[in-house]
Each structure stands twice: as C-alpha cells, then as structure tokens.
Amino acid sequence: MKTWLKLELSTLLLCSLICILESCNEKPKETEDQVPKTQKEKPAKKNLSSEFKEYWYAGDAEITSYSLQQARYGETRDGKAVLIYVTEPFLYDKQVKADQQNSTNIPVLKLNTTKNYLTGIYPYSIMSSSFYPVYNNDHAIKVSFSSQEWCGQVYAQINNRDAFEVMSHSYFEKEADQNFNLEKTILENEIWNKIRIAPEDLPQGELQIIPSLEYIRLSHKELKAYAATASFNEDTETRTYSISYPELERTLEITFEKNFPYSIQGWTETSKSGFGPNAKQMTSTATKMETLKTPYWQQNGNKDLSLRDSLGL
C-alpha cells in the first residue's frame, strides 16, 4: 500500500513539473501592437515636374561658389563657400548612398556645403551634408557636419529613424562623445534642400526648428529644437526666406531666384560672435560667384584643375 501511494505521489509530482515547464516555455500571443514593424509606412510621394527631372537627372551636379565674409571670434574673415547639389539613390536602413539600383532605394537631393576661411594663423575647414527625399514628403533622412581646425576636430550626425538619432564627437570636455534622441521636427539643414525642390512648401509662422549643426557645434549651444519664426520677403526677381530664433538672438536669411531651379543667390546670418563679455552681434554674408553643372566625380585629374578657376576657387 505504501509502495502504491509513493508511486502515485511520484506520478503526480512528475505531471505537475511537466505542466510548469510547458507553461514557462509557452510564449504569450502577440497582439498587433506588440509585433515589431520592420517596414514603416512611407509618406505619399509628391509628383516631380518634368523640368525638375530634366535639370536634376541629367547626370550632372550643380556646383556654386560664393564669396564669404564669415564672423568668427568677433572678427570678419574672408573665405569661400561652395554648395554642391546632386541627386542620388539612398538606402533608408543603412542611411548611405546605394551602390546598386533597387526599387526600395529612396531618391534624394543631396547638398554638400563647404566653407573655408582663416582665423589668424590657422585655417577652418567646414563641411555639412543633408540628404533630403526628392518627393518632399518627409524630413531629411540624414544630416552630418564636420569641422577641422588646428585645435581639433568636431563631428555630428542626425539619422532619421523612429526618432532623430544624434551622435556627436568633440575635443571639448563638456561636449565630448554624445548619443541621444530628439523628437522629429523641422531641421534647418533640410531647408536648403526644400528651397531647390518646392520653396512654396517651406514652413512659415511660429515653429520649432533644430538649428544647423554648424551653428550648434561652433557656438557650443545645446542641440535641440528652438522656438523660431519663419517668413518670406520678395522683390522682382528673388525671394528671401528668413528664420529668426529669439532665444539664440540669431537670424538666417537665404535669398534665391523666384523661378525654377530656384538657385541660391546668397545668405546672411546674424548672431553673437565671440565668447564671454567680448561677444557681439555680427553678420556673416555669402554672395554668389559662379555656377557649373558638371559630373565633378569624373573630373579628378590634373587637367581638370582649371575648372576651379572657372568657379573662382
């Protein structure tokens, strides 16, 4: 009898253990909200005009040089700026230029901006890049910035995914290495791309805008959205898009042709230059010099150096 009871108890314990183990291994049924979405729903595409396609898909980049009067450390510096616009296929996941044609590629209008000027004995070399969908239906997919001068290097990048993913590296102790997210809002860097696609769609009124990475890094301000006011002014041949940031005491004005391809004629930026009690309001100015439509990536021989002369560089 005792043997039978022991056997029955052992059987019951074994069944209970099996039920517990199976219960631990069983996964709860996922609801629709819990299932990770690998493919985000894309915003509707806007139609591209025939003149846009003819101009931007002719196999060339547009290179425009500017004479630069750049405020830095409380003084005005002579320099040169160049805007390089070109269309290219872009990968959303890796957020880099696509090597192969594919239906999942996102066509972007890329802008590379360079600035070069001297501060006394040492030079500044600055570059910003923004990758903006040609269909003008989203924020820039990626924005990056780098600055090199004799004190050191600074690099910052924003990737547009579920949020704006920010990565920043600096040789300054208080900035150092940072990784954080920002809520999506208007990027000042993408404004320059939007002008060339459809300036009538530029945002106006009271807005929240993330200032350019160049301004944020060189002024050592916090990278975040700031309250801003945006508006248009125009004359017979050009329009000027203005952004004013009251908290930063900064105004940016970009002047461009009224008609397609909306070429940028120049810009002014007014803000405090210098640091501490010696900081003062100053205005930086860029004035258009020359424009070339050319496949520059094929023109990398010594024989092509004369093209820089045509741009006044």
XYZ file of C-alpha atoms in Angstrom:
313
model
C 0.000 0.000 0.000
C 2.759 2.361 0.942
C 4.569 1.475 -2.276
C 1.450 2.255 -4.315
C 0.971 5.618 -2.564
C 4.596 6.546 -3.189
C 4.234 5.661 -6.879
C 1.057 7.727 -7.228
C 2.622 10.737 -5.492
C 5.686 10.481 -7.741
C 3.464 10.373 -10.827
C 1.528 13.446 -9.680
C 4.747 15.375 -8.975
C 6.139 14.450 -12.417
C 2.943 15.631 -14.176
C 2.981 18.895 -12.224
C 6.625 19.511 -13.138
C 5.914 18.887 -16.835
C 2.975 21.346 -16.740
C 5.138 24.010 -15.102
C 7.912 23.587 -17.654
C 5.494 23.736 -20.568
C 3.903 26.838 -19.051
C 7.320 28.549 -18.838
C 8.125 27.722 -22.449
C 4.807 28.917 -23.832
C 5.042 32.414 -25.397
C 2.119 34.817 -24.935
C 0.201 35.521 -28.115
C 1.378 38.826 -29.651
C -1.162 41.496 -30.360
C -0.901 43.665 -33.490
C 0.587 46.494 -31.426
C 3.269 44.225 -29.998
C 4.514 42.890 -33.336
C 7.612 44.850 -34.396
C 7.087 46.636 -37.662
C 10.157 46.227 -39.830
C 8.724 48.216 -42.718
C 7.378 51.619 -41.770
C 4.568 53.060 -43.805
C 6.081 55.617 -46.150
C 4.503 59.056 -46.712
C 2.784 59.564 -50.047
C 5.072 60.634 -52.871
C 4.599 64.023 -54.473
C 4.826 64.314 -58.227
C 8.039 65.659 -59.740
C 7.739 68.171 -62.552
C 9.287 67.438 -65.946
C 11.618 70.446 -65.566
C 12.819 69.086 -62.219
C 13.619 65.714 -63.792
C 15.352 67.277 -66.788
C 17.502 69.528 -64.614
C 18.401 67.204 -61.735
C 18.604 63.882 -63.597
C 20.858 64.957 -66.463
C 23.891 63.175 -64.966
C 25.443 66.364 -63.530
C 25.872 68.014 -60.169
C 25.282 71.717 -59.647
C 28.285 73.466 -58.086
C 28.007 77.104 -56.972
C 30.791 79.140 -55.406
C 30.277 82.047 -53.002
C 32.452 84.828 -51.648
C 32.252 84.513 -47.869
C 32.510 87.122 -45.141
C 32.426 84.926 -42.052
C 32.178 86.214 -38.486
C 34.348 84.206 -36.093
C 35.770 85.172 -32.674
C 34.373 88.682 -33.002
C 36.041 89.490 -36.331
C 35.096 89.128 -40.009
C 37.105 86.590 -42.022
C 37.388 86.396 -45.800
C 36.679 82.967 -47.223
C 34.919 80.851 -49.826
C 31.823 78.669 -49.639
C 30.590 76.083 -52.129
C 27.155 74.446 -52.427
C 27.180 71.112 -54.287
C 23.721 69.738 -55.140
C 23.252 66.335 -56.775
C 20.597 63.625 -56.865
C 21.452 60.070 -55.837
C 19.819 56.815 -54.639
C 19.794 56.371 -50.879
C 19.335 53.374 -48.561
C 16.910 54.035 -45.716
C 18.151 51.278 -43.379
C 21.898 51.889 -43.706
C 21.362 55.582 -44.486
C 24.137 55.771 -47.051
C 24.314 56.099 -50.832
C 23.123 52.925 -52.582
C 25.687 51.097 -54.728
C 23.017 49.346 -56.802
C 19.729 50.411 -58.371
C 16.815 48.956 -56.430
C 13.096 49.684 -56.150
C 13.486 50.171 -52.387
C 16.058 52.964 -52.791
C 14.943 56.461 -51.840
C 15.887 59.160 -54.370
C 17.362 62.150 -52.548
C 18.639 65.600 -53.397
C 21.966 65.755 -51.574
C 23.577 69.023 -50.546
C 27.231 69.202 -49.547
C 28.216 72.624 -48.199
C 31.857 73.582 -47.676
C 33.322 76.682 -46.049
C 36.989 77.611 -45.813
C 38.456 80.649 -44.049
C 41.388 81.652 -41.871
C 41.314 82.726 -38.231
C 44.702 84.352 -37.819
C 47.451 81.792 -38.349
C 45.202 78.737 -38.551
C 42.526 77.634 -41.058
C 38.939 76.447 -40.653
C 37.573 73.755 -42.966
C 33.859 73.056 -42.553
C 31.511 70.655 -44.325
C 27.805 69.908 -43.882
C 25.736 67.302 -45.741
C 21.982 66.837 -45.917
C 20.109 64.055 -47.711
C 16.517 65.018 -48.462
C 13.839 62.957 -50.330
C 13.144 64.481 -53.751
C 9.453 63.732 -53.223
C 9.461 66.396 -50.483
C 7.345 64.223 -48.204
C 9.469 63.729 -45.100
C 12.325 65.192 -43.074
C 15.915 64.812 -44.214
C 16.945 61.182 -43.881
C 20.390 62.117 -42.651
C 22.356 65.260 -41.776
C 26.057 65.413 -40.896
C 28.632 68.062 -40.043
C 32.376 68.203 -39.509
C 34.826 70.975 -38.664
C 38.602 70.772 -38.760
C 40.978 73.402 -37.411
C 44.286 73.329 -35.601
C 42.692 72.959 -32.164
C 40.971 69.723 -33.198
C 38.000 68.121 -34.928
C 34.252 68.119 -34.325
C 31.731 65.744 -35.895
C 27.962 65.459 -35.524
C 25.283 63.418 -37.290
C 21.491 63.082 -37.181
C 19.826 59.927 -38.526
C 16.086 59.990 -39.185
C 14.625 56.726 -37.896
C 11.850 56.278 -35.268
C 13.269 59.476 -33.750
C 16.154 61.740 -34.697
C 19.178 59.744 -33.535
C 22.014 62.112 -32.673
C 25.696 61.233 -32.492
C 28.269 63.906 -31.692
C 32.026 63.868 -31.069
C 34.120 66.812 -29.943
C 37.545 67.510 -28.495
C 35.922 69.823 -25.908
C 35.463 68.228 -22.465
C 31.899 69.452 -21.911
C 30.741 68.092 -25.293
C 32.985 65.026 -25.768
C 31.086 61.945 -27.068
C 27.282 62.046 -27.050
C 24.460 59.786 -28.244
C 20.815 60.745 -27.701
C 17.449 61.066 -29.450
C 15.346 64.095 -30.362
C 11.710 64.309 -31.341
C 11.259 64.902 -35.050
C 10.716 68.474 -36.134
C 11.980 70.866 -38.811
C 15.720 70.768 -39.433
C 17.382 73.996 -40.535
C 19.792 71.891 -42.595
C 16.937 70.485 -44.718
C 15.588 73.959 -45.577
C 18.350 74.381 -48.181
C 17.175 71.228 -49.980
C 13.486 72.134 -49.787
C 14.182 75.504 -51.419
C 15.526 73.759 -54.511
C 12.574 71.349 -54.770
C 9.461 73.330 -53.802
C 10.017 76.620 -51.926
C 6.254 77.154 -51.721
C 6.165 74.267 -49.224
C 8.588 75.916 -46.796
C 7.089 76.208 -43.296
C 6.060 79.668 -42.110
C 4.928 81.239 -38.847
C 5.744 80.200 -35.275
C 7.723 76.966 -35.408
C 10.068 74.620 -33.564
C 13.296 74.252 -35.552
C 16.571 72.451 -34.860
C 19.291 74.946 -35.913
C 22.073 73.906 -38.267
C 24.678 71.540 -36.875
C 27.335 74.057 -37.898
C 25.838 76.789 -35.727
C 25.209 74.469 -32.766
C 28.703 72.990 -32.705
C 30.655 76.206 -33.335
C 28.626 78.225 -30.813
C 28.601 75.358 -28.271
C 24.822 75.554 -27.845
C 22.605 72.656 -26.814
C 21.432 70.586 -29.765
C 17.637 70.735 -29.547
C 14.625 72.402 -31.162
C 14.247 76.150 -30.505
C 11.256 78.427 -30.941
C 11.567 80.254 -34.256
C 9.625 82.446 -36.663
C 9.898 81.871 -40.412
C 8.691 84.195 -43.178
C 9.137 85.255 -46.822
C 10.176 88.547 -48.411
C 10.459 89.090 -52.147
C 11.355 91.540 -54.867
C 11.010 91.361 -58.657
C 13.489 88.512 -59.233
C 14.261 86.871 -55.874
C 12.656 85.660 -52.692
C 14.241 85.599 -49.245
C 13.359 83.019 -46.613
C 14.061 84.224 -43.077
C 14.309 82.276 -39.831
C 14.582 84.123 -36.536
C 15.482 82.421 -33.221
C 14.717 84.865 -30.343
C 16.364 82.751 -27.623
C 19.557 82.438 -29.663
C 19.471 86.054 -30.878
C 20.110 84.668 -34.343
C 18.602 85.258 -37.797
C 19.278 83.389 -41.030
C 18.186 84.784 -44.415
C 18.517 82.743 -47.636
C 17.924 84.535 -50.950
C 17.054 82.520 -54.069
C 15.646 83.048 -57.565
C 11.873 83.134 -57.862
C 11.796 80.747 -60.799
C 12.992 77.161 -61.168
C 15.657 75.907 -60.447
C 15.458 78.385 -57.523
C 19.220 78.980 -57.481
C 20.535 80.303 -54.171
C 21.997 83.772 -54.671
C 23.423 84.171 -51.195
C 22.659 84.279 -47.497
C 23.247 86.279 -44.340
C 23.481 85.021 -40.785
C 23.362 87.379 -37.816
C 24.280 86.097 -34.364
C 26.673 86.659 -31.490
C 30.318 86.132 -32.410
C 32.982 85.568 -29.804
C 32.600 84.338 -26.243
C 32.118 85.896 -22.834
C 31.938 89.703 -22.370
C 33.597 90.301 -25.750
C 30.799 88.578 -27.702
C 28.890 90.876 -30.058
C 26.241 90.694 -32.751
C 27.828 90.266 -36.190
C 26.599 89.343 -39.656
C 28.174 86.744 -41.935
C 27.460 87.136 -45.670
C 27.787 84.853 -48.693
C 27.491 86.256 -52.240
C 27.167 84.084 -55.331
C 30.158 83.968 -57.688
C 29.831 81.210 -60.335
C 27.834 78.068 -61.110
C 28.837 74.912 -63.019
C 26.677 71.948 -63.999
C 29.161 69.114 -64.318
C 29.902 65.499 -63.253
C 32.706 66.534 -60.888
C 33.335 62.950 -59.680
C 34.769 62.191 -63.131
C 36.986 65.290 -63.152
C 39.736 64.297 -60.760
C 42.810 64.676 -62.984
C 45.373 67.464 -63.009
C 43.920 68.554 -66.357
C 40.676 69.395 -64.522
C 42.244 71.924 -62.144
C 41.229 74.766 -64.452
C 37.582 74.102 -63.525
C 38.333 75.518 -60.090
C 39.404 78.753 -61.814
C 36.010 78.895 -63.516
C 34.435 78.776 -60.044
C 36.811 81.408 -58.658
C 38.247 78.941 -56.154
